[in-house]
Coordinates of C-alpha atoms in Angstrom, one line a residue:
Chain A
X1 CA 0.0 0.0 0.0
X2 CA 2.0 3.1 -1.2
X3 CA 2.2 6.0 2.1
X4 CA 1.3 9.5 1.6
X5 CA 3.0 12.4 3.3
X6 CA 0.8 16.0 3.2
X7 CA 1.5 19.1 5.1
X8 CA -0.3 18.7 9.0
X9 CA -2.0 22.2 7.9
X10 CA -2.2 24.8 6.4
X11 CA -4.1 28.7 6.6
X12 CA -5.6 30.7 4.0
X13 CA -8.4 33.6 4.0
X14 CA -11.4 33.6 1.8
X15 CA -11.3 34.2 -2.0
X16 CA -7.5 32.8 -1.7
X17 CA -6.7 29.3 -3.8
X18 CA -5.4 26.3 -1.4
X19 CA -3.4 24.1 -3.0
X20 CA -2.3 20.8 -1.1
X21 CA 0.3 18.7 -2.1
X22 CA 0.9 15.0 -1.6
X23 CA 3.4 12.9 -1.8
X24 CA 3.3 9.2 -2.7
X25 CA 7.1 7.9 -4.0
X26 CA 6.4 4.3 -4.3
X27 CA 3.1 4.3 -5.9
X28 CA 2.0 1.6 -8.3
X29 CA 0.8 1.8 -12.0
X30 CA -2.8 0.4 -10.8
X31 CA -2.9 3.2 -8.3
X32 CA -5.4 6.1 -8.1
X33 CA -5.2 9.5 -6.5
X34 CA -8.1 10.0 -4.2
X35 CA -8.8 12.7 -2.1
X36 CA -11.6 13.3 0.5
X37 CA -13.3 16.1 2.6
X38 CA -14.0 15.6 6.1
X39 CA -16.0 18.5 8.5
X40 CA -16.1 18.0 12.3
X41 CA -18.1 15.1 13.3
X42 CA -19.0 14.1 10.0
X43 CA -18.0 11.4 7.6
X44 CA -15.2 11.8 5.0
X45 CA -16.2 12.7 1.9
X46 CA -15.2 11.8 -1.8
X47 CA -14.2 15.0 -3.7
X48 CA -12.0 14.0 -6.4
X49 CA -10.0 11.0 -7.9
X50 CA -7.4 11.1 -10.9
X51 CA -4.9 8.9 -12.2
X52 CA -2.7 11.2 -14.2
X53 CA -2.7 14.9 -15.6
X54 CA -5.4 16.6 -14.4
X55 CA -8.4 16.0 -13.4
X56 CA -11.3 18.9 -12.6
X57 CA -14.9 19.1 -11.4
X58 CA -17.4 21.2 -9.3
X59 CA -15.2 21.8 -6.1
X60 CA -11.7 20.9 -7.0
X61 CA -9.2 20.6 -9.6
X62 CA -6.7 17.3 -9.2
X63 CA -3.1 17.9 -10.7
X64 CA -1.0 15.2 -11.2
X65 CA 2.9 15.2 -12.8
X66 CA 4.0 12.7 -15.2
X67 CA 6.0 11.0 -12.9
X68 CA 2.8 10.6 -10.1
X69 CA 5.1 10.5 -7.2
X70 CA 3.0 13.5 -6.0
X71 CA -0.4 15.2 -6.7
X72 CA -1.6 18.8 -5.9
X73 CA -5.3 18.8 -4.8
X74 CA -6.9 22.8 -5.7
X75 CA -9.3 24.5 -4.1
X76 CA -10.5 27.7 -6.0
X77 CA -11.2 30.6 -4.3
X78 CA -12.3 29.1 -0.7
X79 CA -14.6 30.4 1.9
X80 CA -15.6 29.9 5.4
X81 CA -17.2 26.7 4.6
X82 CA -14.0 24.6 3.2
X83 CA -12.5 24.8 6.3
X84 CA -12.0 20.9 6.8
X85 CA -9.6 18.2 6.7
X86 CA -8.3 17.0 3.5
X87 CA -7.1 13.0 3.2
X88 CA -5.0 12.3 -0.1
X89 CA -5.0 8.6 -0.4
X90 CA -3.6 6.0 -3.2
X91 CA -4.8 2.5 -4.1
X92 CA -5.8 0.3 -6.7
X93 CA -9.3 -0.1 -5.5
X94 CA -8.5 -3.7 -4.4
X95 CA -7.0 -3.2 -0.8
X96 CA -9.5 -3.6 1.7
X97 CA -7.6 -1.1 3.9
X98 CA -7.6 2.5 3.1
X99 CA -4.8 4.6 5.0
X100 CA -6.2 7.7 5.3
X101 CA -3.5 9.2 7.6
X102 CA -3.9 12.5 9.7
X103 CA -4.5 14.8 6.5
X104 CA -3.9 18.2 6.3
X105 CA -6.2 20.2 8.5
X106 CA -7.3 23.8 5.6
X107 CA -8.6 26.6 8.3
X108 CA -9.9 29.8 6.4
X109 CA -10.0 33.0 7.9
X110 CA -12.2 35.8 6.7
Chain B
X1 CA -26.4 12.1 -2.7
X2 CA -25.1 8.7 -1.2
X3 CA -27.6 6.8 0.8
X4 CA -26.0 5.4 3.3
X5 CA -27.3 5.4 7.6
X6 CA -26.5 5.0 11.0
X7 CA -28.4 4.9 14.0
X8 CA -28.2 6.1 16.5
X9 CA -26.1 9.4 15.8
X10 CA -25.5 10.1 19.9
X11 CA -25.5 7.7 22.9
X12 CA -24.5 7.9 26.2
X13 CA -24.3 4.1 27.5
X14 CA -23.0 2.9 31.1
X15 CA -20.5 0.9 31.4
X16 CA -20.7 -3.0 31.3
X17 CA -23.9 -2.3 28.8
X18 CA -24.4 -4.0 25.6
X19 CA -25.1 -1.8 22.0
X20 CA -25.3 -2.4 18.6
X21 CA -24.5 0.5 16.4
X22 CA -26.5 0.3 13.3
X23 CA -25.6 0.6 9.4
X24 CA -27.4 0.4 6.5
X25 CA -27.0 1.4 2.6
X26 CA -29.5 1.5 0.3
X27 CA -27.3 1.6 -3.0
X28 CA -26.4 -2.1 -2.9
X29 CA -23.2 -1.7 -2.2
X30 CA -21.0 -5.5 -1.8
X31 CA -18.0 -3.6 0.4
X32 CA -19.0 -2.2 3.7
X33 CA -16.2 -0.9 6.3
X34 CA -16.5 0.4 10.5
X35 CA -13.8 3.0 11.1
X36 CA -13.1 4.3 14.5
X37 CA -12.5 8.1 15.1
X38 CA -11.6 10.2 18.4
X39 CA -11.5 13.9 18.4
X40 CA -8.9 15.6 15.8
X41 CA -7.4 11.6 15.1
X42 CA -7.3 9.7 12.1
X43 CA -9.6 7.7 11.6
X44 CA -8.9 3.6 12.0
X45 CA -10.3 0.5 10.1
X46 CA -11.7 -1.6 12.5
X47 CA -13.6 -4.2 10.3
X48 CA -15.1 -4.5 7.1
X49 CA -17.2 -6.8 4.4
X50 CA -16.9 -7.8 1.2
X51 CA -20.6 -9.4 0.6
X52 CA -22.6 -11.2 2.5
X53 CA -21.2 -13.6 5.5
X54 CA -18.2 -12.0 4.8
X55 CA -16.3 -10.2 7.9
X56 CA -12.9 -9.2 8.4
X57 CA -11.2 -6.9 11.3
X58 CA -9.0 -4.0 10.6
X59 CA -5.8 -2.8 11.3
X60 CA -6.8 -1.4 14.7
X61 CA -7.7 -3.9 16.9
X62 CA -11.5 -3.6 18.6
X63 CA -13.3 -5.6 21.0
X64 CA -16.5 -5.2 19.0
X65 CA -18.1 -8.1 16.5
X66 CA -19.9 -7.2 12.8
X67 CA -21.9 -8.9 10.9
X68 CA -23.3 -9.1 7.0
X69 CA -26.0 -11.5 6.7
X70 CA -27.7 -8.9 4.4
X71 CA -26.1 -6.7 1.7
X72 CA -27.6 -3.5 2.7
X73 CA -27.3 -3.6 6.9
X74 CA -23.4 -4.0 8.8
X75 CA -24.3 -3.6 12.4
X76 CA -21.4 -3.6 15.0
X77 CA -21.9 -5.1 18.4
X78 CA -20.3 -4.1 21.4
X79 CA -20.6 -6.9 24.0
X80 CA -19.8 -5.2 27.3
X81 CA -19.0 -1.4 27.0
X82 CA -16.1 0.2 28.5
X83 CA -14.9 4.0 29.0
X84 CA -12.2 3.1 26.5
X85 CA -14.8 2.8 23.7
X86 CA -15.9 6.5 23.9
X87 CA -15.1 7.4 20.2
X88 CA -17.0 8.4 16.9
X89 CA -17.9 5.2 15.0
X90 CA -18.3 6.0 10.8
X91 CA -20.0 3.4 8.8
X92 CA -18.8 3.5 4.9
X93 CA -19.4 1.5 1.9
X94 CA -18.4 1.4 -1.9
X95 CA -18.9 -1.0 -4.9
X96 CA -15.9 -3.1 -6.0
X97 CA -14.9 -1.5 -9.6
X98 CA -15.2 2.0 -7.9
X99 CA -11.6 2.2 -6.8
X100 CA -11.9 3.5 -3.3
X101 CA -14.6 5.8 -3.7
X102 CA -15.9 5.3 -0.4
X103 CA -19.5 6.8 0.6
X104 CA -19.4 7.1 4.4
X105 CA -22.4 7.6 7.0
X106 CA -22.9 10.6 9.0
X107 CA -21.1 8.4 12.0
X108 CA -21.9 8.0 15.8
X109 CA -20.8 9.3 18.9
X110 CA -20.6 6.8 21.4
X111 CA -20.0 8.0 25.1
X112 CA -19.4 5.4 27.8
X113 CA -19.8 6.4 31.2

């Protein structure tokens, strides 16, 4: 199962892009990026997945280097509201264990 | 929106009581997983499914039990509850083939007094 490494936090003020990079050296060629979204006593949730180059939807853009030892997960213009923690994790969708690791805690200020 | 449940969301429970935390999804999901979180942790695999009569435990090891006898339901027992099992308890699920796209449960907070 390839580790992840992300920054503990990290601060930003509203309107401001957060960009979050993770590393992942010894990740396999069935492995996908995944990133999730987790508020204060709620669930983790799904936000975005890519594999290579990047990916983009609704809340985030996924950027990921030809080599995929690391991937940078964007946030566009945050508010109040994204303040969360943010879990980069790698897998081939066949482990039953996902690490998600202590993420990377985003506070926003106004 | 995923459709997935868990009952109750708060309980306070004495110690030495027995509980079953309830999960259920209604998107027919075959993998089902019980991760264990306290405060500002990471969260911790405690068990999971892959189908029905299928039950493995995690990485972090719980005196609780699970069970799958039906696709949709993965409800953890907790035979005698201690102090020590005060944590936040999220339910999650996802469909083989969706490579770790996991849809989790809004989770409950188990206090044992």
């Amino acid at each position: 199962l390839a580790k992840t490494t992300q920054p503990i936090s990290m601060d930003s003020y509203e309107g401001q892009e957060v960009n979050i990079t993770c590393s992942h050296n010894n990740i396999a060629t069935n492995d996908y990026i995944t990133w999730y979204q987790q508020f204060p006593s709620q669930g983790p949730r799904f936000i975005i997945q890519g594999y290579k180059t990047k990916v983009t939807n609704e809340v985030a853009s996924l950027f990921i280097p030809a080599d995929r030892k690391s991937s940078t997960l964007s946030l566009p213009r945050v508010s109040l509201s994204d303040t969360a923690v943010y879990y980069c994790l790698v897998g081939d969708g066949n482990d039953y264990k996902l690490s998600f690791g202590a993420g990377t805690t985003v506070t926003v200020r106004a | 929106e995923a459709d997935i449940y868990q009952t109750p969301r708060y309980l306070v429970i004495g110690t030495g009581k027995k509980i079953t935390l309830e999960c259920s999804q209604t998107m027919g999901h075959d993998k089902m997983y019980w991760y264990q979180q306290d405060p500002g942790m990471e969260l911790h695999l405690i068990h999971y499914s892959y189908g029905v009569n299928s039950t493995e435990k995690g990485d972090l090891s719980s005196e609780s039990t699970v069970s799958r006898i039906r696709t949709e339901h993965f409800p953890l027992t907790l035979e005698s509850a201690r102090p020590s099992h005060t944590s936040q308890y999220l339910c999650a699920s996802t469909q083989s083939g969706q490579r770790d796209e996991q849809y989790f449960g809004p989770g409950t907070r188990l206090t044992v007094t």
